[in-house]
Amino acid sequence: GFILYRWNYDSPSAARSLIEALQATARENDPPLELLVCVDQEGGRVAAFRDSTLPNLSAPFYWGLHRDPEYARAAAYLLGRELRAIGCTMNLAPVLDLYGQPDSTIIGDRSMGADASLVASYAGSYVRGALAAGVIPVAKHFPGHGASMVDSHHRLPVVRKTERELLEYELVPYVQAFEAGCEAVMTAHVLYPLIDPEYPATLSPTILRGLLRGRLGFNGVIITDSLEMGALANNFSRADTLRQAFLAGVDLILLTYRYDFFEMAGLVRSMVEDGTIPIETINEGVRRVLRLKLRHGLAGQER
């Protein structure tokens, strides 16, 4: 799949043409699997599309002030319909991090609020709205970035919470999102030393295989936040990051612009060939991605 940023196109129509060309090329493969084409269209300051012809919604924090789950559903549906018309198949939203004020920190007004039960109701409604619009929603940033004031784009945040504390607060919205049909989750580059003192969530088998898949029963696709962000890039080598991400249970690796895609793919191939990454680990992720594509009409009829 691909992620699109504002520097990839000049207008929504240009983005549509680009996506159509990418999908046409993908359909030439055997089998003709279409692509996951995703963007960050959260609303507010995080919006891949800011064209005047598209709805310019406020930041999600202000949605939460209405205390109305239907508002979140309508916002997700509106954003999703516009994205689907352009050709995008996945939106890297909703943000389910819990945060109590609309400031300019890394989460800030990207959060729908600090009340876990209320945000959970918004999460379920958002997922239903996005799915009704034909776009795959991605809940982020698991298991929660809201408790940290450190920007993981630059440094590794550390949050000293136990698994029990996460289950009672940060993870409440995720449970509701999963029950509503959310099939994709983005990981947080955050270290939870009371759960895993060695690896941040993106690279942690304890958090991804143990907590997310085991305790919460999530069987969908796990996507990393961008591997180029400083939280990982400044603390782990590229090879170590890739190896540990797959061993931890990640299905899709997100790259933006700093790392060379073909070099990274070559590193993974080499580690599979020498047994560092078991081929079955790769196949597990492939099956999850294929099932997601089948269910959303990107690979023919579901079997």
PDB file of C-alpha atoms in Angstrom, residues 6 103 128 215 244 279 287:
ATOM      1  CA  ARG A   6       0.435  16.880   0.776  1.00  0.00           C
ATOM      2  CA  ASP A 103      -3.190  22.442  23.330  1.00  0.00           C
ATOM      3  CA  ARG A 128     -19.274   2.786  12.178  1.00  0.00           C
ATOM      4  CA  ARG A 215      -5.887  -9.899  26.411  1.00  0.00           C
ATOM      5  CA  GLN A 244      11.807  -6.619  16.338  1.00  0.00           C
ATOM      6  CA  ILE A 279       8.853 -16.975   7.217  1.00  0.00           C
ATOM      7  CA  ARG A 287      -2.834 -13.386   5.631  1.00  0.00           C
TER       8      ARG A 287
END
